[in-house]
């Protein structure tokens, strides 16, 4: 009905292209406009000023000859003051943008190794945005933002990368485990050394206490029983300890056989051996 009376309506975020006898005449902003068809004026079409998005999948190879698929997301919009260029100069805006994205990505990625592609994706996106900005500004379009949203290597390559990462982490875990076992063994050895040292101190003190006790016993017995020498008292004490040891061996519940010489001569030999050992132990070393 509006066209019949020469009136048209332009919606918000949209401009209309007005022609007079087939020639571009004016850009109509949102609102109601009078367009008498009898004067040769007509509506050529509408152009949206909203931000649009184009996702481009580009397959290329890296510097180390690995094929990857790079997914770029381009956000763009037409400029109101250049609506005539945007409407008349490009027949297919999306294909034009896609061609520029392909060109930049296939020129940038082959100079970078696969591992660096993931790290430098922002640099690649900036290169695509700069190139598109220069190319599309003459056609009345503004590039709002360009993003590299995904980088997809071949499935075999991804599997290999995961295996390399897993092997590296297993190697680190094995190294840490070995280091922990090393520390544990060192601490265990230090504990055993400290235990043996303390045990040695205990045995030395025990022997010293025995020697002191025997000395006191010998001195006390010699002073209380006239006519006895220290040797006689020591022999008696050693014989008493010898029989105590025999009693303990005989009362043991374990089925262990011990063969030792027994008799008056054996007792004398045992006493002589123990006495010699004590004297040698107390003799200072030169």
Protein backbone atom coordinates (compact mmCIF):
# COMPACT_ATOMS: atom_id res chain seq x y z
CA UNK A 1 0.00 0.00 0.00
CA UNK A 2 2.86 2.36 0.85
CA UNK A 3 4.52 1.71 -2.48
CA UNK A 4 1.26 2.46 -4.27
CA UNK A 5 1.10 5.93 -2.71
CA UNK A 6 4.87 6.52 -3.13
CA UNK A 7 5.80 5.99 0.56
CA UNK A 8 8.28 3.46 1.98
CA UNK A 9 9.37 2.53 5.47
CA UNK A 10 13.01 1.90 6.44
CA UNK A 11 13.56 -0.13 9.63
CA UNK A 12 16.06 0.62 12.37
CA UNK A 13 19.72 -0.42 11.72
CA UNK A 14 18.93 -0.49 8.02
CA UNK A 15 19.36 1.94 5.14
CA UNK A 16 17.62 1.95 1.78
CA UNK A 17 19.16 2.69 -1.61
CA UNK A 18 17.14 5.17 -3.68
CA UNK A 19 17.49 5.37 -7.47
CA UNK A 20 16.11 7.79 -10.01
CA UNK A 21 15.67 6.33 -13.48
CA UNK A 22 18.12 3.56 -12.56
CA UNK A 23 20.84 5.86 -11.22
CA UNK A 24 21.84 6.07 -7.60
CA UNK A 25 20.19 9.08 -6.00
CA UNK A 26 20.26 8.92 -2.18
CA UNK A 27 20.61 6.82 0.94
CA UNK A 28 17.42 6.66 2.98
CA UNK A 29 17.81 6.43 6.77
CA UNK A 30 15.32 4.64 9.09
CA UNK A 31 11.83 6.15 8.98
CA UNK A 32 9.12 6.95 6.42
CA UNK A 33 10.09 8.40 3.04
CA UNK A 34 8.11 9.70 0.05
CA UNK A 35 9.17 8.16 -3.25
CA UNK A 36 6.83 9.07 -6.17
CA UNK A 37 7.31 6.38 -8.77
CA UNK A 38 5.88 8.65 -11.41
CA UNK A 39 9.02 10.79 -11.22
CA UNK A 40 11.26 7.79 -11.92
CA UNK A 41 12.21 7.23 -8.29
CA UNK A 42 12.42 3.69 -7.07
CA UNK A 43 13.85 1.58 -4.25
CA UNK A 44 16.94 -0.38 -5.32
CA UNK A 45 17.22 -2.38 -2.08
CA UNK A 46 18.05 -2.43 1.59
CA UNK A 47 21.39 -2.69 3.35
CA UNK A 48 21.72 -3.87 6.99
CA UNK A 49 24.03 -1.93 9.31
CA UNK A 50 24.12 -4.69 11.93
CA UNK A 51 27.31 -6.53 12.81
CA UNK A 52 27.48 -9.79 10.90
CA UNK A 53 29.72 -12.78 11.49
CA UNK A 54 31.41 -15.08 9.00
CA UNK A 55 33.17 -18.30 10.08
CA UNK A 56 35.89 -19.40 7.67
CA UNK A 57 37.56 -22.82 7.75
CA UNK A 58 40.94 -22.78 6.05
CA UNK A 59 43.17 -25.84 5.61
CA UNK A 60 46.89 -25.16 5.40
CA UNK A 61 50.22 -26.60 6.52
CA UNK A 62 52.75 -25.45 9.08
CA UNK A 63 56.50 -24.96 8.76
CA UNK A 64 57.11 -28.53 9.98
CA UNK A 65 54.74 -29.89 7.27
CA UNK A 66 51.74 -30.64 9.46
CA UNK A 67 48.33 -29.97 7.92
CA UNK A 68 45.94 -28.06 10.15
CA UNK A 69 42.49 -26.55 9.78
CA UNK A 70 42.29 -22.98 11.05
CA UNK A 71 38.84 -21.63 11.89
CA UNK A 72 38.62 -17.82 11.75
CA UNK A 73 35.61 -15.81 12.84
CA UNK A 74 35.25 -12.39 11.13
CA UNK A 75 32.81 -9.79 12.47
CA UNK A 76 32.00 -6.97 10.02
CA UNK A 77 29.35 -4.39 9.20
CA UNK A 78 28.47 -1.90 6.47
CA UNK A 79 29.14 1.82 7.06
CA UNK A 80 26.13 4.11 6.73
CA UNK A 81 28.10 6.91 5.04
CA UNK A 82 29.51 4.43 2.49
CA UNK A 83 26.34 2.45 1.94
CA UNK A 84 26.41 3.06 -1.82
CA UNK A 85 29.88 1.49 -2.11
CA UNK A 86 28.82 -1.47 0.02
CA UNK A 87 25.71 -2.00 -2.09
CA UNK A 88 27.08 -1.46 -5.61
CA UNK A 89 30.76 -2.47 -5.51
CA UNK A 90 30.46 -5.99 -4.12
CA UNK A 91 28.18 -8.68 -5.45
CA UNK A 92 29.05 -11.25 -2.74
CA UNK A 93 30.56 -9.80 0.41
CA UNK A 94 31.01 -13.08 2.25
CA UNK A 95 32.98 -14.74 -0.53
CA UNK A 96 35.17 -11.66 -0.84
CA UNK A 97 36.01 -11.71 2.89
CA UNK A 98 36.61 -15.46 2.80
CA UNK A 99 39.09 -15.08 -0.05
CA UNK A 100 41.13 -12.51 1.91
CA UNK A 101 41.10 -14.74 5.00
CA UNK A 102 42.38 -17.69 2.97
CA UNK A 103 45.13 -15.56 1.50
CA UNK A 104 46.42 -14.22 4.82
CA UNK A 105 46.23 -17.51 6.75
CA UNK A 106 47.93 -19.51 4.00
CA UNK A 107 50.68 -16.90 3.87
CA UNK A 108 51.21 -16.70 7.66
CA UNK A 109 50.84 -20.24 9.04
CA UNK A 110 53.40 -21.96 6.73
CA UNK A 111 56.12 -19.79 8.33
CA UNK A 112 55.33 -21.08 11.84
CA UNK A 113 55.84 -24.50 13.42
CA UNK A 114 52.82 -26.36 14.79
CA UNK A 115 53.54 -25.72 18.48
CA UNK A 116 53.95 -21.99 17.83
CA UNK A 117 50.71 -21.78 15.84
CA UNK A 118 48.73 -22.27 19.05
CA UNK A 119 50.83 -19.67 20.86
CA UNK A 120 50.70 -17.07 18.06
CA UNK A 121 47.05 -17.38 17.08
CA UNK A 122 46.40 -13.81 18.25
CA UNK A 123 49.14 -12.55 15.93
CA UNK A 124 47.58 -14.48 13.04
CA UNK A 125 44.16 -13.01 13.85
CA UNK A 126 45.66 -9.50 13.93
CA UNK A 127 47.29 -10.03 10.53
CA UNK A 128 43.97 -11.17 9.04
CA UNK A 129 42.16 -8.20 10.58
CA UNK A 130 44.68 -5.66 9.26
CA UNK A 131 44.57 -7.09 5.75
CA UNK A 132 40.76 -7.20 5.71
CA UNK A 133 40.53 -3.66 7.07
CA UNK A 134 42.65 -2.30 4.24
CA UNK A 135 40.82 -4.29 1.58
CA UNK A 136 37.20 -3.88 2.73
CA UNK A 137 37.32 -0.19 3.68
CA UNK A 138 37.22 0.78 -0.01
CA UNK A 139 34.04 -1.24 -0.37
CA UNK A 140 32.23 0.47 2.49
CA UNK A 141 32.69 -2.23 5.14
CA UNK A 142 34.27 -2.06 8.58
CA UNK A 143 36.02 -5.06 10.14
CA UNK A 144 34.95 -5.03 13.78
CA UNK A 145 37.05 -7.95 14.99
CA UNK A 146 38.78 -11.09 13.75
CA UNK A 147 39.30 -14.14 15.94
CA UNK A 148 41.07 -17.46 15.46
CA UNK A 149 38.58 -19.64 17.31
CA UNK A 150 40.04 -23.08 16.59
CA UNK A 151 43.14 -24.84 15.29
CA UNK A 152 42.54 -28.47 14.34
CA UNK A 153 45.53 -30.68 13.44
CA UNK A 154 45.03 -34.09 11.90
CA UNK A 155 43.74 -36.76 14.29
CA UNK A 156 46.96 -38.77 14.05
CA UNK A 157 48.98 -35.65 14.84
CA UNK A 158 46.83 -34.88 17.89
CA UNK A 159 47.20 -38.46 19.08
CA UNK A 160 50.98 -38.27 18.66
CA UNK A 161 51.13 -34.96 20.54
CA UNK A 162 49.12 -36.45 23.40
CA UNK A 163 51.42 -39.49 23.52
CA UNK A 164 54.50 -37.25 23.60
CA UNK A 165 53.00 -35.21 26.40
CA UNK A 166 52.01 -38.35 28.32
CA UNK A 167 55.51 -39.84 27.89
CA UNK A 168 57.09 -36.59 29.10
CA UNK A 169 54.88 -36.51 32.18
CA UNK A 170 55.60 -40.19 32.92
CA UNK A 171 59.32 -39.47 32.64
CA UNK A 172 58.98 -36.58 35.07
CA UNK A 173 56.94 -38.74 37.44
CA UNK A 174 59.57 -41.52 37.29
CA UNK A 175 62.33 -38.98 37.99
CA UNK A 176 60.44 -37.55 40.96
CA UNK A 177 59.73 -41.06 42.27
CA UNK A 178 63.41 -42.03 41.96
CA UNK A 179 64.43 -38.84 43.76
CA UNK A 180 61.95 -39.58 46.54
CA UNK A 181 63.29 -43.14 46.89
CA UNK A 182 66.83 -41.79 46.97
CA UNK A 183 65.95 -39.38 49.78
CA UNK A 184 64.16 -42.19 51.62
CA UNK A 185 67.20 -44.47 51.36
CA UNK A 186 69.52 -41.68 52.52
CA UNK A 187 67.30 -40.95 55.49
CA UNK A 188 67.04 -44.68 56.28
CA UNK A 189 70.84 -45.03 56.10
CA UNK A 190 71.29 -41.98 58.32
CA UNK A 191 68.81 -43.47 60.79
CA UNK A 192 70.61 -46.81 60.80
CA UNK A 193 73.97 -45.10 61.29
CA UNK A 194 72.59 -43.04 64.16
CA UNK A 195 70.98 -46.19 65.64
CA UNK A 196 74.25 -48.13 65.43
CA UNK A 197 76.16 -45.24 66.95
CA UNK A 198 73.76 -45.02 69.87
CA UNK A 199 73.79 -48.82 70.22
CA UNK A 200 77.58 -48.74 70.33
CA UNK A 201 77.48 -46.10 73.01
CA UNK A 202 75.05 -48.22 74.98
CA UNK A 203 77.20 -51.34 74.70
CA UNK A 204 80.32 -49.38 75.66
CA UNK A 205 78.55 -47.96 78.71
CA UNK A 206 77.21 -51.41 79.60
CA UNK A 207 80.69 -52.92 79.44
CA UNK A 208 82.10 -50.04 81.41
CA UNK A 209 79.42 -50.59 84.08
CA UNK A 210 80.27 -54.31 84.19
CA UNK A 211 83.97 -53.58 84.55
CA UNK A 212 83.29 -51.03 87.30
CA UNK A 213 81.04 -53.49 89.10
CA UNK A 214 83.61 -56.25 88.88
CA UNK A 215 86.30 -53.92 90.14
CA UNK A 216 84.21 -52.92 93.14
CA UNK A 217 83.36 -56.56 93.85
CA UNK A 218 87.01 -57.59 93.72
CA UNK A 219 88.13 -54.73 95.96
CA UNK A 220 85.32 -55.35 98.45
CA UNK A 221 85.89 -59.13 98.61
CA UNK A 222 89.65 -58.75 98.99
CA UNK A 223 89.25 -56.31 101.84
CA UNK A 224 86.67 -58.46 103.67
CA UNK A 225 88.38 -61.86 103.18
CA UNK A 226 92.05 -61.77 104.23
CA UNK A 227 94.51 -63.84 102.26
CA UNK A 228 92.71 -63.66 98.91
CA UNK A 229 94.16 -61.96 95.91
CA UNK A 230 92.35 -60.06 93.19
CA UNK A 231 93.07 -62.89 90.75
CA UNK A 232 91.33 -65.41 93.00
CA UNK A 233 88.26 -63.22 93.31
CA UNK A 234 88.14 -62.59 89.55
CA UNK A 235 88.39 -66.31 88.79
CA UNK A 236 85.53 -67.01 91.17
CA UNK A 237 83.34 -64.34 89.62
CA UNK A 238 84.07 -65.57 86.10
CA UNK A 239 83.26 -69.15 87.10
CA UNK A 240 79.97 -67.96 88.62
CA UNK A 241 79.08 -66.13 85.39
CA UNK A 242 80.11 -69.17 83.38
CA UNK A 243 77.66 -71.40 85.26
CA UNK A 244 74.92 -68.75 84.95
CA UNK A 245 75.46 -68.76 81.20
CA UNK A 246 75.26 -72.58 81.10
CA UNK A 247 71.98 -72.48 83.04
CA UNK A 248 70.46 -69.95 80.61
CA UNK A 249 71.50 -72.04 77.61
CA UNK A 250 70.01 -75.17 79.17
CA UNK A 251 66.71 -73.49 80.03
CA UNK A 252 66.19 -72.08 76.53
CA UNK A 253 63.08 -73.40 74.72
CA UNK A 254 64.68 -73.14 71.29
CA UNK A 255 66.00 -76.31 69.71
CA UNK A 256 69.51 -74.99 69.23
CA UNK A 257 72.55 -77.13 70.05
CA UNK A 258 75.63 -75.45 71.41
CA UNK A 259 78.86 -77.47 71.81
CA UNK A 260 81.29 -76.02 74.29
CA UNK A 261 84.14 -77.67 76.25
CA UNK A 262 83.18 -78.41 79.82
CA UNK A 263 85.29 -79.41 82.77
CA UNK A 264 87.65 -77.91 85.36
CA UNK A 265 90.27 -77.23 82.72
CA UNK A 266 87.70 -75.66 80.41
CA UNK A 267 86.56 -73.35 83.19
CA UNK A 268 90.12 -72.27 83.74
CA UNK A 269 90.59 -71.65 80.02
CA UNK A 270 87.36 -69.63 79.83
CA UNK A 271 88.39 -67.55 82.82
CA UNK A 272 91.81 -66.91 81.29
CA UNK A 273 90.31 -65.91 77.93
CA UNK A 274 87.78 -63.52 79.51
CA UNK A 275 90.41 -61.96 81.76
CA UNK A 276 92.82 -61.50 78.86
CA UNK A 277 90.08 -59.90 76.79
CA UNK A 278 89.16 -57.46 79.56
CA UNK A 279 92.77 -56.53 80.12
CA UNK A 280 93.37 -55.99 76.40
CA UNK A 281 90.19 -53.87 76.16
CA UNK A 282 91.29 -51.62 79.01
CA UNK A 283 94.90 -51.28 77.85
CA UNK A 284 95.37 -47.85 76.16
CA UNK A 285 96.45 -48.06 72.54
CA UNK A 286 99.86 -46.59 71.72
